[in-house]
CSV table of C-alpha atoms and ligand atoms in Angstrom, one decimal:
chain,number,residue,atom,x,y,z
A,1470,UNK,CA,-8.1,-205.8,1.4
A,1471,UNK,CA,-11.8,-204.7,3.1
A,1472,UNK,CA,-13.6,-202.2,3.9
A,1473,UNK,CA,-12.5,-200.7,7.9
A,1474,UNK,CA,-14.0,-202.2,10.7
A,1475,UNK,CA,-12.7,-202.7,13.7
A,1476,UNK,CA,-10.9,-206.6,14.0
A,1477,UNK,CA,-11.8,-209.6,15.9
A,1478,UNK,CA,-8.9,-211.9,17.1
A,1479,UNK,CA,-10.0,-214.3,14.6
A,1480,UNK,CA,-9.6,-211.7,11.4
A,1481,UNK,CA,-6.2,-210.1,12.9
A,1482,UNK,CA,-4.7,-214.0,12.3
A,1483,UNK,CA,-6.6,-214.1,9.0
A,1484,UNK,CA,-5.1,-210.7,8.0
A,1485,UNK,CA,-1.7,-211.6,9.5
A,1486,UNK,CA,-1.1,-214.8,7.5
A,1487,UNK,CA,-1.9,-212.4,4.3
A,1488,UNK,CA,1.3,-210.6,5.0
A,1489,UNK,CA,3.7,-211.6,2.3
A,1490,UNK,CA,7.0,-213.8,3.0
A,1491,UNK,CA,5.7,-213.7,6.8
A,1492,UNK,CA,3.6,-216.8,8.0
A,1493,UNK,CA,3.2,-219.9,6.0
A,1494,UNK,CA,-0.6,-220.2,4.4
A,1495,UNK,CA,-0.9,-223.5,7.4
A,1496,UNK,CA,0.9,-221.7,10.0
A,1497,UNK,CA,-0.7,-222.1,13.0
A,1498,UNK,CA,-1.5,-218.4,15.0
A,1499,UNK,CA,-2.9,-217.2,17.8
A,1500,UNK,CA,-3.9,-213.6,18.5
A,1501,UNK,CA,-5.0,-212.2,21.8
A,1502,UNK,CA,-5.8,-208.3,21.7
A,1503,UNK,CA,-3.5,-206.8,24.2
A,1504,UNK,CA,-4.4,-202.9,24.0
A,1505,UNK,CA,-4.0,-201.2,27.8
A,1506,UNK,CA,-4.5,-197.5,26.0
A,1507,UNK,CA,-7.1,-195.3,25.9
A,1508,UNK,CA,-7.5,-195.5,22.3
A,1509,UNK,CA,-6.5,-198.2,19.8
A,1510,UNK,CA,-6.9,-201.9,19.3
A,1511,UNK,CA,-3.4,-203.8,19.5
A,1512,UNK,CA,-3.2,-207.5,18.2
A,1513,UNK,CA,-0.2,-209.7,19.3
A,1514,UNK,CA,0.0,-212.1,17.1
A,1515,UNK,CA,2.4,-215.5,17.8
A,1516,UNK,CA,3.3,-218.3,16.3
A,1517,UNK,CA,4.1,-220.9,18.6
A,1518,UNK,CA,5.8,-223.2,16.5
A,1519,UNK,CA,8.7,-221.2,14.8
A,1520,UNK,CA,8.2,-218.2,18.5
A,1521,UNK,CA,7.6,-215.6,15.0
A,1522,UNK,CA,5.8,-212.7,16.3
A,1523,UNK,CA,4.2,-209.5,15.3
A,1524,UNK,CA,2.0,-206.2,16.9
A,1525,UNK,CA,-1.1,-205.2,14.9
A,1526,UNK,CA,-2.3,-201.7,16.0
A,1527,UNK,CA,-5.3,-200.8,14.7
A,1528,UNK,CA,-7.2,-197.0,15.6
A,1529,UNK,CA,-10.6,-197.5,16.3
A,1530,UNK,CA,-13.1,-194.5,14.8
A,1531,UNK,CA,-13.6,-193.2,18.4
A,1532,UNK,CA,-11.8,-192.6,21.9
A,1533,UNK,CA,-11.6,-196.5,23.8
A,1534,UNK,CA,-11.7,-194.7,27.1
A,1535,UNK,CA,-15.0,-192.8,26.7
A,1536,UNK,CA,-17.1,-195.0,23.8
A,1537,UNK,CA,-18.3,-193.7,20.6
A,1538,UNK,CA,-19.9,-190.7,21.9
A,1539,UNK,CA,-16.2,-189.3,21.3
A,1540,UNK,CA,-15.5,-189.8,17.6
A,1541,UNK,CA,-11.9,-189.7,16.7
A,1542,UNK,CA,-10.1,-189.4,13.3
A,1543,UNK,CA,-9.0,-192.8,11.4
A,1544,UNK,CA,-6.2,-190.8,10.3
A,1545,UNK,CA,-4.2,-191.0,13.1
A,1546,UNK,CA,-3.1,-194.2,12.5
A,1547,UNK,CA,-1.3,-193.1,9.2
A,1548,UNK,CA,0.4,-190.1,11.5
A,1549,UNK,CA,1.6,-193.0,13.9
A,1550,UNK,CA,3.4,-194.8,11.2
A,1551,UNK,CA,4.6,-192.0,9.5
A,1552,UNK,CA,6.2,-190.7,12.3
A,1553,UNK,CA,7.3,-194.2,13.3
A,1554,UNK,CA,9.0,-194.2,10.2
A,1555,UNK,CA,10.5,-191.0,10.8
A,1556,UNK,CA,12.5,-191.5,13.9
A,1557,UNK,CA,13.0,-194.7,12.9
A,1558,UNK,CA,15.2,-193.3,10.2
A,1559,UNK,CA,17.1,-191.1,12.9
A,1560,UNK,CA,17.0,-193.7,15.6
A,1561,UNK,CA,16.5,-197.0,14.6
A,1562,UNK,CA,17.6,-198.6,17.7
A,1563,UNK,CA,15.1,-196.5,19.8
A,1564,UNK,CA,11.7,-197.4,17.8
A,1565,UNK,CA,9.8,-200.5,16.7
A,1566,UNK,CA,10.3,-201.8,12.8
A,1567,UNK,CA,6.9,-200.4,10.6
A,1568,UNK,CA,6.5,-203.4,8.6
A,1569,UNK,CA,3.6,-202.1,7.1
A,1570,UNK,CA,0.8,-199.7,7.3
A,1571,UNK,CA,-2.7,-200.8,5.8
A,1572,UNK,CA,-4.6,-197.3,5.2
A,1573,UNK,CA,-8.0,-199.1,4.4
A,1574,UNK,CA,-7.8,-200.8,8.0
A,1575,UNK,CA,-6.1,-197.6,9.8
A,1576,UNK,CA,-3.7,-200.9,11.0
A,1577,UNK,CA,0.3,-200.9,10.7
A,1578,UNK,CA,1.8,-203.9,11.5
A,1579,UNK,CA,5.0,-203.6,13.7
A,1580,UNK,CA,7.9,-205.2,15.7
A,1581,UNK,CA,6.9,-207.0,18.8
A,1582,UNK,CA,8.8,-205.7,21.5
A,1583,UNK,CA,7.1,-207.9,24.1
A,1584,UNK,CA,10.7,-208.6,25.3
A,1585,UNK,CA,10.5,-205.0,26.6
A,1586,UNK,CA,8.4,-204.0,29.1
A,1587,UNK,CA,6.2,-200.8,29.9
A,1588,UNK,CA,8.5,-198.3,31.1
A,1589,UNK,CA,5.8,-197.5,33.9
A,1590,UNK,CA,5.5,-200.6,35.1
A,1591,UNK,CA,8.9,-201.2,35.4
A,1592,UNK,CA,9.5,-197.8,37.6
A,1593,UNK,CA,6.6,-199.0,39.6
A,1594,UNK,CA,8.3,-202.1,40.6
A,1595,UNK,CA,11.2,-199.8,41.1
A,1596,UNK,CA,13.8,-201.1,38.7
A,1597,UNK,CA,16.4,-199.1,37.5
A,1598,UNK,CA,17.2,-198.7,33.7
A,1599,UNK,CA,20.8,-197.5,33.6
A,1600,UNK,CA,20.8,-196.2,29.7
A,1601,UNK,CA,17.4,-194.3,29.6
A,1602,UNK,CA,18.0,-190.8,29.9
A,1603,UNK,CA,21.2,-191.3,27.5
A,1604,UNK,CA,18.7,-193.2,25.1
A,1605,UNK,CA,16.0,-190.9,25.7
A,1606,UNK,CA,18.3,-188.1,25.4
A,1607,UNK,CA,19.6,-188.9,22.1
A,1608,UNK,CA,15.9,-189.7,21.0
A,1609,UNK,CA,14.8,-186.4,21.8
A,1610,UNK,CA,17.6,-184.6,20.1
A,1611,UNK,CA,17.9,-186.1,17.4
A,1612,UNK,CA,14.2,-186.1,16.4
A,1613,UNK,CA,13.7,-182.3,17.4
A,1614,UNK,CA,16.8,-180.8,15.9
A,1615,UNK,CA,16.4,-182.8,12.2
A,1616,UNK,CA,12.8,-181.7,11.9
A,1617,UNK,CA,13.1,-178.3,12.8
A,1618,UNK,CA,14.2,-175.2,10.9
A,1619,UNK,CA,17.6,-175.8,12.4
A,1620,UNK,CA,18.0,-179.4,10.7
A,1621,UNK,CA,16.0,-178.8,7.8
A,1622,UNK,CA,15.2,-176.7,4.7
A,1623,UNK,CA,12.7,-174.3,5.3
A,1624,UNK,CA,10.3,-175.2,2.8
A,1625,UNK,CA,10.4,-178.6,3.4
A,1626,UNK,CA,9.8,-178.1,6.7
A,1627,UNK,CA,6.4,-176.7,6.0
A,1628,UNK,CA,5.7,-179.5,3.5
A,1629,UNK,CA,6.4,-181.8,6.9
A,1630,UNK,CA,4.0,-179.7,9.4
A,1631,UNK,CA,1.3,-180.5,6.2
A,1632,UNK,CA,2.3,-183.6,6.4
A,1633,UNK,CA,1.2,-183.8,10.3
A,1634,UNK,CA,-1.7,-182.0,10.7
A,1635,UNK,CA,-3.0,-184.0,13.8
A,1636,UNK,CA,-6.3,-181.2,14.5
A,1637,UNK,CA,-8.6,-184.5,16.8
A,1638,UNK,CA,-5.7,-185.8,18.6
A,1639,UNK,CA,-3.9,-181.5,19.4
A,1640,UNK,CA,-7.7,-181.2,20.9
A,1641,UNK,CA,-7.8,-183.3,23.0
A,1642,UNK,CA,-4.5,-182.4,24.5
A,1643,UNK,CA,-5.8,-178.7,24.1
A,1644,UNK,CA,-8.7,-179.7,26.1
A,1645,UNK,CA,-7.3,-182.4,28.5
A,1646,UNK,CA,-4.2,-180.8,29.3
A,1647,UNK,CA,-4.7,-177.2,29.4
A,1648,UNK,CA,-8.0,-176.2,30.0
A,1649,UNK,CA,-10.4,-179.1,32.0
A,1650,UNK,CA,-8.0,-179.4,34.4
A,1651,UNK,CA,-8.3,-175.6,35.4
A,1652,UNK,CA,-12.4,-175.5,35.4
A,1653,UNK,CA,-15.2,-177.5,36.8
A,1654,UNK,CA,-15.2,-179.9,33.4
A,1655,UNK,CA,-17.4,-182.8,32.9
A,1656,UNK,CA,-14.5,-185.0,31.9
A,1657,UNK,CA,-12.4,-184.1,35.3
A,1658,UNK,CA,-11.6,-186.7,37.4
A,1659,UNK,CA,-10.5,-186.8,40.7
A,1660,UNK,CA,-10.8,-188.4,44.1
A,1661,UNK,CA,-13.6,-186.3,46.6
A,1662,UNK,CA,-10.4,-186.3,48.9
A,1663,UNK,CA,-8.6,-183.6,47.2
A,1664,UNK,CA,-11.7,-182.0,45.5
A,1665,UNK,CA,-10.0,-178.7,47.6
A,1666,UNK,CA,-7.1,-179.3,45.6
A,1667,UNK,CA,-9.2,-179.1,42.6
A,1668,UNK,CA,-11.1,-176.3,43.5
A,1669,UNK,CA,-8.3,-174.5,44.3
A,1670,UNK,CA,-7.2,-174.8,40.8
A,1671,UNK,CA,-9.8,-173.6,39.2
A,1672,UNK,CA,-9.3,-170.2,41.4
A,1673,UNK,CA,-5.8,-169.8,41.1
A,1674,UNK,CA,-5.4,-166.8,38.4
A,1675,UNK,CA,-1.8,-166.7,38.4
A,1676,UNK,CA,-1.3,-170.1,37.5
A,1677,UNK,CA,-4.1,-170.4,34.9
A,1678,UNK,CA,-2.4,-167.1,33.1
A,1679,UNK,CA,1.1,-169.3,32.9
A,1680,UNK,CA,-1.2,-172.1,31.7
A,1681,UNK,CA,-2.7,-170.1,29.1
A,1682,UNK,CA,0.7,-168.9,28.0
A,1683,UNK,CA,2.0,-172.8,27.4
A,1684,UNK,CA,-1.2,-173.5,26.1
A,1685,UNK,CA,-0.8,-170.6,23.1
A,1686,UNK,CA,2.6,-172.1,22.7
A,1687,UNK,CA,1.1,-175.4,22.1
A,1688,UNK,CA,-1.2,-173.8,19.8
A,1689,UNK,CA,1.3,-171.7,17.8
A,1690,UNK,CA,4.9,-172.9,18.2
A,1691,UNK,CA,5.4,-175.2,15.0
A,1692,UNK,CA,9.0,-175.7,16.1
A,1693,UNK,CA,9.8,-179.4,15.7
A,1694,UNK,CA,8.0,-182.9,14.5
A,1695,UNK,CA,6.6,-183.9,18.4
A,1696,UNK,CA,6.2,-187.1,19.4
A,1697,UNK,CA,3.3,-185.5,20.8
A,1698,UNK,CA,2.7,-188.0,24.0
A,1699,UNK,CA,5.8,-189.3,25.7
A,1700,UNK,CA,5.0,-190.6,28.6
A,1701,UNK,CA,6.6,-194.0,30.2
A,1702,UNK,CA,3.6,-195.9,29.1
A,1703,UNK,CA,4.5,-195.1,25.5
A,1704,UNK,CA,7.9,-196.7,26.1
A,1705,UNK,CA,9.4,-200.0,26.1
A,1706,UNK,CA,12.4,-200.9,28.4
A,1707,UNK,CA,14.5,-202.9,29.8
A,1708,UNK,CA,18.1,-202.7,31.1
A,1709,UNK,CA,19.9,-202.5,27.9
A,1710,UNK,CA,16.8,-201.3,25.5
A,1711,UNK,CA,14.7,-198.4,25.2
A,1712,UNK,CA,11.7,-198.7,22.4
A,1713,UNK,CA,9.4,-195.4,22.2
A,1714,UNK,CA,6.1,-196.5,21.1
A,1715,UNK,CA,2.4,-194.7,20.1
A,1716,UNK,CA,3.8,-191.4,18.5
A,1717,UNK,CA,-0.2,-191.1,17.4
A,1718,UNK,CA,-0.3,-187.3,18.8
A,1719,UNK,CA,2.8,-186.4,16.9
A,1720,UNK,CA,2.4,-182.8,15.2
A,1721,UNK,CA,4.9,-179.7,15.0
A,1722,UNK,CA,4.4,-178.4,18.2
A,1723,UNK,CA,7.2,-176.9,20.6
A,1724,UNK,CA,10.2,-178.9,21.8
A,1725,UNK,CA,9.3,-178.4,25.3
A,1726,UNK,CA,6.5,-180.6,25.4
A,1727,UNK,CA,7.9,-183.5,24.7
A,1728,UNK,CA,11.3,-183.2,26.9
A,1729,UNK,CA,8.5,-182.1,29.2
A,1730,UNK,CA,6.8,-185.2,29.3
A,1731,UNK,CA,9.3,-187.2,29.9
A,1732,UNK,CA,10.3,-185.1,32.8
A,1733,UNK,CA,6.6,-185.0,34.3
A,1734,UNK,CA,6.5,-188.8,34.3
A,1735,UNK,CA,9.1,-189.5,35.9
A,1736,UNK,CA,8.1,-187.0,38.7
A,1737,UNK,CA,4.7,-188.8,38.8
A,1738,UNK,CA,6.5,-191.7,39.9
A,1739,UNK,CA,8.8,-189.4,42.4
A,1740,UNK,CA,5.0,-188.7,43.7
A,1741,UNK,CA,3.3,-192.5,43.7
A,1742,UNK,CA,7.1,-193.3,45.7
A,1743,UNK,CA,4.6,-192.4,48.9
A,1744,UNK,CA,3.1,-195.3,47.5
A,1745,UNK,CA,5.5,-197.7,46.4
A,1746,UNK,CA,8.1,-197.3,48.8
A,1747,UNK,CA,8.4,-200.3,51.6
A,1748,UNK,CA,10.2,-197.7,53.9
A,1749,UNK,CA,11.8,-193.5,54.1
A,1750,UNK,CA,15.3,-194.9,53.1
A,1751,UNK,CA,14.5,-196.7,49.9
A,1752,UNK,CA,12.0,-194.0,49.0
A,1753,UNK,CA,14.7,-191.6,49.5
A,1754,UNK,CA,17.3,-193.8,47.3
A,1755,UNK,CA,14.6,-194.4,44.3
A,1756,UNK,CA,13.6,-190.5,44.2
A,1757,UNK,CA,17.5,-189.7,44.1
A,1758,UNK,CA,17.4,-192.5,41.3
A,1759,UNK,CA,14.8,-190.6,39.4
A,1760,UNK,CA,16.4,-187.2,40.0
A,1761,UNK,CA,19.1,-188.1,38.7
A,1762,UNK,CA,17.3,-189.2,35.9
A,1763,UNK,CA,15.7,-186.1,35.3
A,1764,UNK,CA,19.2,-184.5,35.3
A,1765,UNK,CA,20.4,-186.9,33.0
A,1766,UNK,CA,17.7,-186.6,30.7
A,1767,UNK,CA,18.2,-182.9,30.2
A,1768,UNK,CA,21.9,-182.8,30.0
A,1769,UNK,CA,21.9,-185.5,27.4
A,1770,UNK,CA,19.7,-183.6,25.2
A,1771,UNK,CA,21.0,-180.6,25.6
A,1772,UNK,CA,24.8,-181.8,24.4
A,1773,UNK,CA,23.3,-183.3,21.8
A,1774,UNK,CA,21.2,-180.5,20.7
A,1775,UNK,CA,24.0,-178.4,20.6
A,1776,UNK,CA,26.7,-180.9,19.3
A,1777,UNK,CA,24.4,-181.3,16.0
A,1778,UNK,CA,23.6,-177.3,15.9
A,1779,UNK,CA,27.3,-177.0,15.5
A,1780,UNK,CA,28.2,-179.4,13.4
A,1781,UNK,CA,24.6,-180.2,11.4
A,1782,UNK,CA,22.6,-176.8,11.1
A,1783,UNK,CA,21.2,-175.9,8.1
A,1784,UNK,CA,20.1,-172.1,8.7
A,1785,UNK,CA,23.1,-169.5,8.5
A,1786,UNK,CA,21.3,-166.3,10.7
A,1787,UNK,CA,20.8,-168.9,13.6
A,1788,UNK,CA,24.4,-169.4,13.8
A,1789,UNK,CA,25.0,-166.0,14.9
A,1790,UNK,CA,26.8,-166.2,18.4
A,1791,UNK,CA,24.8,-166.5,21.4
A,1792,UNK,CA,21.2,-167.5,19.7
A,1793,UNK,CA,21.8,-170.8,20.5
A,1794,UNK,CA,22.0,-170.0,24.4
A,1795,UNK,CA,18.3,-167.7,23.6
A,1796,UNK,CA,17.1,-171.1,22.1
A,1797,UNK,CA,18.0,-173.5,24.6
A,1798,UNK,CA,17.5,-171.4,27.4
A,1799,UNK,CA,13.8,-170.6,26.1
A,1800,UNK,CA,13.5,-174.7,25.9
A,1801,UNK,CA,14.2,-175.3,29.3
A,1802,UNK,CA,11.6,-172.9,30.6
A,1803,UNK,CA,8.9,-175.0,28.0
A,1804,UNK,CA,10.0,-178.0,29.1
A,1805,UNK,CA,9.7,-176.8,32.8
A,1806,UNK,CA,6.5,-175.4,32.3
A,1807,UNK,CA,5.3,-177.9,30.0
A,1808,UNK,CA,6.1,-180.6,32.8
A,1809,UNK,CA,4.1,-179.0,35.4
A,1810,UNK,CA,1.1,-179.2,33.3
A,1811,UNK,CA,1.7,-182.8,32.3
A,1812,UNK,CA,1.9,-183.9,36.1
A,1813,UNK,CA,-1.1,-181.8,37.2
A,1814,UNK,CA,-3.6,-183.3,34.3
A,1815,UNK,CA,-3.2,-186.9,35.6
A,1816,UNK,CA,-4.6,-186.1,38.6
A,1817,UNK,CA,-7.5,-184.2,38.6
A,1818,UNK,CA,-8.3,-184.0,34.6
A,1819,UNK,CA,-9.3,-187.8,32.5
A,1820,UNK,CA,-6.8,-190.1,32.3
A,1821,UNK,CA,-4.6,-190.9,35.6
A,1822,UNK,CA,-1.4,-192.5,35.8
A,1823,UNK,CA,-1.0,-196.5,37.3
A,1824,UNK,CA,1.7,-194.8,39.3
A,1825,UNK,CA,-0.7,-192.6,41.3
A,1826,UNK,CA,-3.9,-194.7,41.3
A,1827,UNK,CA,-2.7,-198.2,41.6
A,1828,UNK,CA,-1.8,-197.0,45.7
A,1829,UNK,CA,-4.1,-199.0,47.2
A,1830,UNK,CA,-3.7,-197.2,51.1
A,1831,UNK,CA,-5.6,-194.4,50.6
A,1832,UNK,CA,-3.8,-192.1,53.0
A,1833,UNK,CA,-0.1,-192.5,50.7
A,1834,UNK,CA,-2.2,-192.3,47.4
A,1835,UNK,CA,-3.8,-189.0,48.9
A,1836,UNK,CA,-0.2,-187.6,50.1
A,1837,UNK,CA,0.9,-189.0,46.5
A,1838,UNK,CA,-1.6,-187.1,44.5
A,1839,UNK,CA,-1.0,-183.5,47.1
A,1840,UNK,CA,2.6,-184.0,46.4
A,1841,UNK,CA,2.4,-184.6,42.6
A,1842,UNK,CA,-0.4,-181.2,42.2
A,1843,UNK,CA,2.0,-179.5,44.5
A,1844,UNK,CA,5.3,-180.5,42.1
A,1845,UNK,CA,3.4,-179.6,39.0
A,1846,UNK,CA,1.9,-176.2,40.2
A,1847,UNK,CA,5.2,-174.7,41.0
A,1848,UNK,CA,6.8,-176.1,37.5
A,1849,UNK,CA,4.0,-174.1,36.1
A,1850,UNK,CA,5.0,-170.9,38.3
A,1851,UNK,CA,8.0,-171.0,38.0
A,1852,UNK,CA,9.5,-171.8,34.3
A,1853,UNK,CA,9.3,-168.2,33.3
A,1854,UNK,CA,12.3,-167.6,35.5
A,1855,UNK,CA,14.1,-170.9,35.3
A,1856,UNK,CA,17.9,-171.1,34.7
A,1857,UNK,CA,18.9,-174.6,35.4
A,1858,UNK,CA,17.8,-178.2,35.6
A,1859,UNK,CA,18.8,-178.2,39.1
A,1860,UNK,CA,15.7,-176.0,40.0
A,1861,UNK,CA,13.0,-178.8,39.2
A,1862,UNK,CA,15.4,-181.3,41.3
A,1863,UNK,CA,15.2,-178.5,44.0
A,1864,UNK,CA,11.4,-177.7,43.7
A,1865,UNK,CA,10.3,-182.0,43.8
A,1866,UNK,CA,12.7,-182.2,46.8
A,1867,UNK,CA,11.6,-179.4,48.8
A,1868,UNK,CA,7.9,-180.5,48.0
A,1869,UNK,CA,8.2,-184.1,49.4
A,1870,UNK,CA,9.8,-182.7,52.3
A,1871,UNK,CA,6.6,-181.0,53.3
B,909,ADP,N1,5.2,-203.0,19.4
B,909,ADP,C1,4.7,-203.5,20.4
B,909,ADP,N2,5.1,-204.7,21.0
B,909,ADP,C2,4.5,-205.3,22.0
B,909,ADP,N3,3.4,-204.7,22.7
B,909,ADP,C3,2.9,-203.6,22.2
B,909,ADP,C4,3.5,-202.9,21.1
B,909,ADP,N4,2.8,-201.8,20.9
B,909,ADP,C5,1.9,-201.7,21.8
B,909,ADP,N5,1.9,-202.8,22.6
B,909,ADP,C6,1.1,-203.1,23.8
B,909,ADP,O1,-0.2,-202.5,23.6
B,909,ADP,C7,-0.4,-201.5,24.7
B,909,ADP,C8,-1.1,-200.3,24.1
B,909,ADP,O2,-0.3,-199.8,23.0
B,909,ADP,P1,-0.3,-198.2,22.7
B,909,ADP,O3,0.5,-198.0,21.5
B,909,ADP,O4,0.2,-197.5,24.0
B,909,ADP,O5,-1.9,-198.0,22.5
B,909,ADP,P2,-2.8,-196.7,22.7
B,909,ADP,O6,-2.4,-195.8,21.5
B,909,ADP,O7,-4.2,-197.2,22.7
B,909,ADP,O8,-2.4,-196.0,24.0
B,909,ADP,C9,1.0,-201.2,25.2
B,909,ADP,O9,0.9,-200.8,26.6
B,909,ADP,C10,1.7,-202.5,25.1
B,909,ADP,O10,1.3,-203.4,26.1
B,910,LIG,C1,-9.1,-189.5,25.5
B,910,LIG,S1,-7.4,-189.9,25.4
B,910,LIG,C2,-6.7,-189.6,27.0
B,910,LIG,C3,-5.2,-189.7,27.0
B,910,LIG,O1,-4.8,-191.0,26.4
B,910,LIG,C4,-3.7,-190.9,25.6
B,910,LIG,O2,-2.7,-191.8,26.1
B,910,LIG,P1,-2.5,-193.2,25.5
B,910,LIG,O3,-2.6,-193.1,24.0
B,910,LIG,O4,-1.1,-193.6,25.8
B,910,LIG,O5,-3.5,-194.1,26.1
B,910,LIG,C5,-3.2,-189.4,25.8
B,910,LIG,O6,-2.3,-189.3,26.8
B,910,LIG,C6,-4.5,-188.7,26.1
B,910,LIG,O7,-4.3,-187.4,26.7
């Protein structure tokens, strides 16, 4: 089409009525750019006459959240729809349609799933979503087991890593997740009222020596196709739906971190419940809601996991008895340790969660944040040794009773 630049609203209709067998040449469109990230441009583009719709995501050539200073790879949009494309071909219930992806404009054109609604916001308002950790569950399985060694051959496996080499979007995880948070950094954020919690942090040897050991598995574990960013504002709910959405950091990275994610998100919200709460008994019924969830989450994926090792694997030795139990028994320690860094990067490193800073008393949004810091630390402390789900239900649990 044209050379990249970044859209206007008025260019995203001209572009969307180019589409073929989409819009009529006359249709009449409007376009309102929508994006509530830190890093893309995202068009929704209606027609009011005939209610068509569609999403036009485009990257921009730097991070939204911190301006151009912070340059950023166009090539993460192809990842995105790639990987899109990918689950959507194990999943297709659980991911928007790709209906195209426009290299020259970094821009892929996808399902509107406007119906849906940001899984954050909707745990926020404290709604319940019955199917997530089954959908979620089966998500995660599914996409782990077929693109690593287990579900595929070997050498195509490598050709896929190739495939996502994701170096701009690892660093800033690298950097955001699992180092900033644990020094004095420039791009740390946090609220003067827990600057103790902060500094503490950045003394606290132990935990920065478990943090260095998820970070070098981040680095090194090339164990399965990652989403790379799960958390509930990269997926689309509702009571019977779940849509996962902005696979943009997706690389082959280890398991843990995305069951991980998932996890640490929904403790965020266990923590922002000091928040959003009207009173102790329906805080007490929406955390037992979201433990549950947790549980869920983690049973469902690993029955999964295991049903499709057994009947699906691809790789004879790993079949021996009892390597299975060594694998998924490593996986929960990554996903509990992965967890606790996830929960204690949105609150003192860039890039908080709505869940946590949308508490407008100060007093529950401090007890919020302690809680959440306190959650995650432990996670981090403790994965090494971790047996069971049970023990993250136990560690959140004991923490908000503190
Ligand atoms: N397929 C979609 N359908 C409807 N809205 C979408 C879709 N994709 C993104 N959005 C909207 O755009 C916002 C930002 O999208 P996201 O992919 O998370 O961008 P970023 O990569 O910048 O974080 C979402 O929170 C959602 O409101
Ligand atoms: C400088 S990017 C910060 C942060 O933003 C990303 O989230 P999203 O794409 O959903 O806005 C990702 O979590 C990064 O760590």
């Amino acid at each position: 089409m044209t050379q990249y630049h970044p859209l206007s609203e008025g260019e995203a209709i001209q572009f969307a009525k180019s589409i073929p067998d989409l819009f009529a040449a006359d249709a009449q469109l409007a376009s309102r750019e929508i994006g509530d990230g830190n890093l893309n441009l995202v068009f929704h583009i209606t027609e009011p006459a005939t209610g068509k719709s569609i999403i036009l995501k485009q990257a921009l050539p730097y991070a939204k959240v911190v301006g151009e200073s912070w340059p950023l790879t166009l090539d993460r949009a192809r990842i995105e729809s790639e990987a899109l494309q990918y689950e959507g071909a194990l999943c297709p219930d659980l991911v928007p349609r790709v209906y195209q992806y426009v290299p020259e404009l970094a821009l892929t054109v996808m399902e509107d799933l406007s119906d849906h609604v940001i899984m954050r916001r909707g745990l926020i308002e404290r709604n319940k979503y019955p199917k997530f950790a089954g959908d979620i569950g089966r998500f995660l399985s599914h996409t782990l087991f077929y693109s690593s060694d287990l579900g595929m051959n070997q050498q195509d496996k490598k050709e896929r890593v190739k495939q996502f080499i994701n170096p701009d979007l690892c660093k800033i995880t690298e950097d955001l997740i699992f180092d900033d948070p644990y020094r004095d950094a420039e791009t740390n954020s946090f609220d003067e009222t827990i600057r103790d919690e902060a500094e503490a942090l950045w003394n606290d040897t132990e935990l920065k020596l478990e943090v260095a050991r998820l970070r070098h598995g981040f680095l090194t574990n090339a164990q399965a196709l990652l989403h790379g960013d799960l958390h509930t504002g990269s997926i689309f709910i509702t009571e019977q739906s779940t849509k996962v959405i902005d696979p943009e950091f997706a690389y082959y990275g280890p398991m843990g971190f995305d069951i991980g994610a998932v996890i640490a998100n929904l403790l965020l919200n266990f923590a922002g419940q000091e928040g959003w709460s009207p009173d102790a008994a329906s805080r007490a019924e929406y955390r037992e809601y979201l433990l549950t969830t947790v549980k869920d989450t983690w049973t469902t994926f690993e029955w999964e996991f295991r049903s499709l090792w057994n009947d699906r694997s691809v790789d004879r030795i790993s079949n021996t008895p009892g390597f299975q139990d060594i694998y998924v028994e490593q996986l929960l320690r990554d996903t509990i340790g992965y967890a606790g860094c996830k929960m204690v990067r949105r609150i003192v490193g860039l890039a908080h969660v709505a869940d946590i800073d949308k508490i407008e008393d100060a007093a529950a949004k401090e007890r919020a944040q302690r809680l959440a810091l306190a959650i995650g630390k432990t996670l981090i402390k403790h994965h090494r040794s971790s047996v069971s789900i049970d023990e993250v239900l136990d560690i959140a649990v004991k923490a908000a009773a503190q």
